[in-house]
CSV table of C-alpha atoms in Angstrom, one decimal:
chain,number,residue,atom,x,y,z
A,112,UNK,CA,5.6,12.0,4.2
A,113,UNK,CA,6.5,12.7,0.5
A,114,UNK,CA,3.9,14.8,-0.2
A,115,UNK,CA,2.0,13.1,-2.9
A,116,UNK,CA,-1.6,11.4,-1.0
A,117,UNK,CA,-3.5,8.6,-2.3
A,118,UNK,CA,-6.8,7.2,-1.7
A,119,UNK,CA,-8.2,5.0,-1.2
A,120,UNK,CA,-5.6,2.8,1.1
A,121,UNK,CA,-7.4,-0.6,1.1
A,122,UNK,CA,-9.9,-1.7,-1.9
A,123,UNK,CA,-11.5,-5.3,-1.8
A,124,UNK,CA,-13.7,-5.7,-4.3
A,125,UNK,CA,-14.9,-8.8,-6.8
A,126,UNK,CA,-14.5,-9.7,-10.2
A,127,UNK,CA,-16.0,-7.9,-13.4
A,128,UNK,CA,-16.0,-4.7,-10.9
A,129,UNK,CA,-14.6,-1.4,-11.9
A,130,UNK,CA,-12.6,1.0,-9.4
A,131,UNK,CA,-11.3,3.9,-9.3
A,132,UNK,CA,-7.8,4.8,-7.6
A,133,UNK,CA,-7.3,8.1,-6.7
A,134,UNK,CA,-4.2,10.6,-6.3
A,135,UNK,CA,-3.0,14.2,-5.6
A,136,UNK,CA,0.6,15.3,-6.4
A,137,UNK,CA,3.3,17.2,-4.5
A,138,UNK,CA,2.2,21.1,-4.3
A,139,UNK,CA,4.2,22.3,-7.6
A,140,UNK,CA,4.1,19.0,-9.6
A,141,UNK,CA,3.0,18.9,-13.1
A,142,UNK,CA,3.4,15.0,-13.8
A,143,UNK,CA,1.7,12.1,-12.4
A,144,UNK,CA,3.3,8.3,-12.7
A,145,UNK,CA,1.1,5.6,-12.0
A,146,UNK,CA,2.9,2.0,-10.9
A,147,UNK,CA,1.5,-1.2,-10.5
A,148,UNK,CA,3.4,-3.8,-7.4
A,149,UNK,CA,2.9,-7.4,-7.6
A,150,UNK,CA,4.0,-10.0,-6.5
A,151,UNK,CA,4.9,-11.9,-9.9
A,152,UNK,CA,6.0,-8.9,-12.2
A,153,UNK,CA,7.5,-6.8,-9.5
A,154,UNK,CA,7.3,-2.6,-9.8
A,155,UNK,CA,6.4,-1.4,-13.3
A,156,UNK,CA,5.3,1.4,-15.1
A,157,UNK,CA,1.6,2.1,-16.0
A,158,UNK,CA,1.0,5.4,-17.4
A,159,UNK,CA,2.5,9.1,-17.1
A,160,UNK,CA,0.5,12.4,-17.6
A,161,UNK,CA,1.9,16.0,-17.8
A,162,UNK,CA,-0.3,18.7,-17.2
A,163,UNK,CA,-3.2,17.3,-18.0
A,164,UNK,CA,-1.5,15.4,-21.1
A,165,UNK,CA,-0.3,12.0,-21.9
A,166,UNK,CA,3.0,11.9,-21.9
A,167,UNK,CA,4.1,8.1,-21.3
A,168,UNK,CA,2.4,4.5,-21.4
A,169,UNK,CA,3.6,1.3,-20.3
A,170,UNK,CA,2.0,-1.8,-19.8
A,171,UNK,CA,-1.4,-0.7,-19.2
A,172,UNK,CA,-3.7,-3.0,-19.6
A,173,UNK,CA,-6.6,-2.0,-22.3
A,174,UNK,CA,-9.2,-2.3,-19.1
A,175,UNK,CA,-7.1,0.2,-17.2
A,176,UNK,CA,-7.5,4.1,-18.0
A,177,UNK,CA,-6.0,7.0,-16.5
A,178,UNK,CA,-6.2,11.4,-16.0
A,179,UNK,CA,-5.3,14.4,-14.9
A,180,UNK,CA,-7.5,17.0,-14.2
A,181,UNK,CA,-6.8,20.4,-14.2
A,182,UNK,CA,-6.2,20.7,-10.3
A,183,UNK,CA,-3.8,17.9,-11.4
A,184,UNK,CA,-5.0,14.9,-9.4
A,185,UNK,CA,-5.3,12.0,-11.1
A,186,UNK,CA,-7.2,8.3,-11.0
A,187,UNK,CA,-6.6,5.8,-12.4
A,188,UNK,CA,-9.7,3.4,-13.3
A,189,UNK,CA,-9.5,-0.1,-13.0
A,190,UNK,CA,-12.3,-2.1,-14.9
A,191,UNK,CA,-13.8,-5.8,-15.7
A,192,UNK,CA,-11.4,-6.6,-12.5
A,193,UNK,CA,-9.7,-10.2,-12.5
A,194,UNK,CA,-7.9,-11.8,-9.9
A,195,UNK,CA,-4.4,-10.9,-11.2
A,196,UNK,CA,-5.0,-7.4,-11.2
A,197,UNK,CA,-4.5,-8.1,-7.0
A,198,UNK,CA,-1.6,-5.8,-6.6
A,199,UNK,CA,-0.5,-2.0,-4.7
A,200,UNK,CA,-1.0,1.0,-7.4
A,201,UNK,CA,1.7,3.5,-6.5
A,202,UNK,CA,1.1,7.4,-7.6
A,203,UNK,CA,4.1,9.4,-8.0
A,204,UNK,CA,4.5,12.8,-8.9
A,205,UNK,CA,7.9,14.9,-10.1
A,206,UNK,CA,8.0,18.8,-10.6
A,207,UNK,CA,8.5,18.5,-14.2
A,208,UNK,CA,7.9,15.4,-17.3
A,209,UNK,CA,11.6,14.7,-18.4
A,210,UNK,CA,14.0,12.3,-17.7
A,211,UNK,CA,16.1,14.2,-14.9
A,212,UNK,CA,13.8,14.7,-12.5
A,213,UNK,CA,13.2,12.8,-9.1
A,214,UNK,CA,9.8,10.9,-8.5
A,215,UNK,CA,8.0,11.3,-5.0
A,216,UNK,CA,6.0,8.3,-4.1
A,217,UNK,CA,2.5,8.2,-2.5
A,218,UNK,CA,1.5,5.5,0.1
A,219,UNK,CA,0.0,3.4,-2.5
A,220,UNK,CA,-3.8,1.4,-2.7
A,221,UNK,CA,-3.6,-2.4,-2.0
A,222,UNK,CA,-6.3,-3.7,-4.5
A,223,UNK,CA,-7.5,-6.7,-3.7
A,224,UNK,CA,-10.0,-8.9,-6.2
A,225,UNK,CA,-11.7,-11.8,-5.0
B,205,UNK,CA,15.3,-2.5,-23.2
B,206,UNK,CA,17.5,-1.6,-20.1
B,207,UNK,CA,18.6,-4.3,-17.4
B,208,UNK,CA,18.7,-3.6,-13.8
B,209,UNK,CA,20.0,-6.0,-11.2
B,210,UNK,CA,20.3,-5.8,-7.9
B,211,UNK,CA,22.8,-7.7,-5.2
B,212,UNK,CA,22.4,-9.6,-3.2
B,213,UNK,CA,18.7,-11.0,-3.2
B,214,UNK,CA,18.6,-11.2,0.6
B,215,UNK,CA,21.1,-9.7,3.7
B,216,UNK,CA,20.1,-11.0,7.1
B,217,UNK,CA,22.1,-9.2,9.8
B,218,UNK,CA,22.6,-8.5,12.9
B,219,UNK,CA,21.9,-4.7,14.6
B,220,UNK,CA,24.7,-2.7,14.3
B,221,UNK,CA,26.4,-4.3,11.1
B,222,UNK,CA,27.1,-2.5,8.1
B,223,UNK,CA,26.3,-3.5,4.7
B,224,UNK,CA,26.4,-2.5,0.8
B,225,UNK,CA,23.8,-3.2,-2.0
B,226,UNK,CA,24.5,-2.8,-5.2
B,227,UNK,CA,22.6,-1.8,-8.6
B,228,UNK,CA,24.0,-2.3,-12.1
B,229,UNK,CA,22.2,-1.1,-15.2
B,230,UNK,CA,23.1,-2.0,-18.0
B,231,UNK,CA,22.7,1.4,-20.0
B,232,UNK,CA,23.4,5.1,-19.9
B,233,UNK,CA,20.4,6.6,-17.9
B,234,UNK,CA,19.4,9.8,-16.8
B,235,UNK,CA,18.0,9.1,-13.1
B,236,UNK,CA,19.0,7.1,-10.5
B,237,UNK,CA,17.0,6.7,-7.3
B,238,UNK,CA,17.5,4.4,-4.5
B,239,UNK,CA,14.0,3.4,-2.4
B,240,UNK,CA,13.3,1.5,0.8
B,241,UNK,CA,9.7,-0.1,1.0
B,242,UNK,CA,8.7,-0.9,3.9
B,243,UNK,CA,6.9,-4.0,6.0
B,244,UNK,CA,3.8,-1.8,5.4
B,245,UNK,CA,4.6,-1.4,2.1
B,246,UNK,CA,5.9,2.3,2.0
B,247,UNK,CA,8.2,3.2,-0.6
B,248,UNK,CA,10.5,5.8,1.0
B,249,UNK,CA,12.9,7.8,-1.2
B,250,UNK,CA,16.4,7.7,-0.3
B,251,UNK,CA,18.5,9.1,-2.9
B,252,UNK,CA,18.3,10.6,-6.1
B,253,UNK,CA,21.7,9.7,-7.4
B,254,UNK,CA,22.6,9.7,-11.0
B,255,UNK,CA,26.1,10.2,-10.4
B,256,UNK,CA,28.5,11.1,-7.8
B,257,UNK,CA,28.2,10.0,-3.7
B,258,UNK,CA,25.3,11.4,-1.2
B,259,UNK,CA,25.2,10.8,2.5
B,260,UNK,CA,22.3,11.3,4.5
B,261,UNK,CA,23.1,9.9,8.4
B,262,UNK,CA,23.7,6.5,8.4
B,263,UNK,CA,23.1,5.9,4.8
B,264,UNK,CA,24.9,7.2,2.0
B,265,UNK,CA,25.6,6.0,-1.6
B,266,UNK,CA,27.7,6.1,-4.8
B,267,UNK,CA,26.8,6.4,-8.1
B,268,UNK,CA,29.5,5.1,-10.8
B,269,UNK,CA,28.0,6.6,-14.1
B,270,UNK,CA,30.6,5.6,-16.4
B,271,UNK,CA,30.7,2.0,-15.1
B,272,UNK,CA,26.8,1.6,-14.6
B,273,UNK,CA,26.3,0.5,-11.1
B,274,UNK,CA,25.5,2.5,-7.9
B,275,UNK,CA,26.7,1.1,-4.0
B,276,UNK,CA,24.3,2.0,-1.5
B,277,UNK,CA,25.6,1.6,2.3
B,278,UNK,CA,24.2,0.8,5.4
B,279,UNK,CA,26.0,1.8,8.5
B,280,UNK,CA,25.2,0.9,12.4
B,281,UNK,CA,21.9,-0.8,11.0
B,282,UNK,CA,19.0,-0.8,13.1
B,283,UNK,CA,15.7,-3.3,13.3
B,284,UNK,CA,13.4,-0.3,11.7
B,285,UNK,CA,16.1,-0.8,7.9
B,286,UNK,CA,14.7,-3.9,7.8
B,287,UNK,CA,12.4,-4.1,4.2
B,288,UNK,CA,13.1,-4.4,0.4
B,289,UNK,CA,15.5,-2.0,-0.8
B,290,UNK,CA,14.8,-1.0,-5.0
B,291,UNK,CA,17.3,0.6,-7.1
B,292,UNK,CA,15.5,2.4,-10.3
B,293,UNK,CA,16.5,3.5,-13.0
B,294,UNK,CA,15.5,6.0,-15.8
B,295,UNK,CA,16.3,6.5,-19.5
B,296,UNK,CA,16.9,9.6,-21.3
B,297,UNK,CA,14.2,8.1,-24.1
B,298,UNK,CA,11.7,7.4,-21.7
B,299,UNK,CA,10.2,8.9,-18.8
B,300,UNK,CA,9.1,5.4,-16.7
B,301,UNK,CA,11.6,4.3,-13.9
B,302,UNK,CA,12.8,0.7,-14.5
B,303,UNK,CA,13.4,-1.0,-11.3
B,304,UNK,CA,15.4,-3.8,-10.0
B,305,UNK,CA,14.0,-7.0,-8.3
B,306,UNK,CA,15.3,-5.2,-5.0
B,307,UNK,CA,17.3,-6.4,-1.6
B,308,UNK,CA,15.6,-7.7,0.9
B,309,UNK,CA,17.2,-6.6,4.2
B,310,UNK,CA,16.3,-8.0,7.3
B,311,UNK,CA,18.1,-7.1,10.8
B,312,UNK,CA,18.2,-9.1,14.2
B,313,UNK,CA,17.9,-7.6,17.0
C-alpha cells in the first residue's frame, strides 16, 4: 500500500458525461501527478499541482481539468466523455515539486466510456 | 524530448530463473524509478534509482548515469513477478515522469 488512495476504482459511464476522479496523497505530500494508462499511448503525464498550485501540464486534454484543495486532495474532472478517453487515471503524490523526488502511486480509476 | 526504451518487449520464463531488463534514456535525468504493474493493474514501486545499485530481496538494480541505462534483475522468479515492468524517467526541466513502453514478464509455473 503506497499511501496515496483513489476513488472511485471502477467508473462506467456514457458519452458527453462528465466525471470526476478523485485522490488523496501520502500523509506529508505537497504535490499531486495525475497520469492517464491506455492502451494506445501507454503511461503519460497529465497535470501536476504543488500546494494548491499548478506546477506542470502535459497532454491534458482542454475537456480535462484538475485541483488541489487545501487538505491537498485532488480530482481531476473528466468532461464531454468520448470513447478514447477509456483508460486507468493514476494519482501520484511526492513529498516535495522538483525533479529529485520519488512519486508514490495510487491504485488508479479504470474509466470506462460507452 | 527524452527517449526511453525498454528491453526486451516480452520474457516468458520458467519459476525460478533469473532475468535482467533494461532501460536506456537517452538524456541526463534527475529520477529514475523502476515499477511493476500488476495483472490487476497495480503499479508497485520498486526502486528509485538515479544512480548507483539497490537490492531489495530478490530484486535489485543498477543504475549507470553516465552511460544512460539502468539493469533491473530478477532472481529465483516466482509466478506472483509476472506483469509489465515500466522504467521512468524524469528530467531536471520538467517535473512529469517519462516512461518506457515496459517488459512484460510472464513466469511458468
Amino acid at each position: 500500500d503506497s499511501g496515496v488512495t483513489q476513488t472511485p476504482k471502477h467508473l462506467i459511464t456514457a458519452t458527453g458525461q462528465r466525471v470526476t476522479l478523485r485522490c488523496s496523497p501520502r500523509s506529508g505530500d505537497l504535490s499531486v501527478y495525475w497520469y492517464q494508462q491506455s492502451l494506445d499511448q501507454g503511461l503519460q503525464f497529465l497535470i501536476q499541482y504543488y500546494n494548491g498550485e499548478e506546477r506542470a501540464k502535459g497532454n491534458i486534454l482542454e475537456r480535462f481539468s484538475a485541483q488541489q484543495f487545501p487538505d491537498l486532495h485532488s480530482e481531476l474532472n473528466l468532461s464531454s466523455l468520448e470513447l478514447g478517453d477509456s483508460a486507468l487515471y493514476f494519482c501520484a503524490s511526492s513529498v516535495a515539486g522538483g525533479s529529485s523526488g520519488e512519486q508514490f502511486f495510487g491504485p488508479g480509476t479504470r474509466l470506462t466510456v460507452l | 524530448g527524452i527517449q526511453v526504451e525498454q528491453s526486451p518487449p516480452d520474457l516468458i520464463l520458467q519459476e525460478g530463473a533469473n532475468s535482467t531488463l533494461r532501460c536506456n534514456f537517452s538524456d541526463s535525468v534527475n529520477n529514475l524509478q523502476w515499477f511493476h504493474q500488476n495483472p490487476w493493474g497495480q503499479l508497485i514501486n520498486l526502486f528509485y534509482i538515479p544512480s548507483g545499485t539497490k537490492q531489495n530481496g530478490r530484486l535489485s538494480a543498477t543504475t549507470v548515469a553516465t552511460e544512460r541505462y539502468s539493469l533491473l534483475y530478477i532472481s529465483s522468479s516466482q509466478t506472483t513477478d509476472s506483469g509489465v515492468y515500466f522504467c521512468a524517467v524524469l528530467m531536471d526541466s520538467n517535473y512529469q515522469l517519462i516512461w518506457g513502453a515496459g517488459t512484460k514478464l510472464i513466469i511458468k509455473p
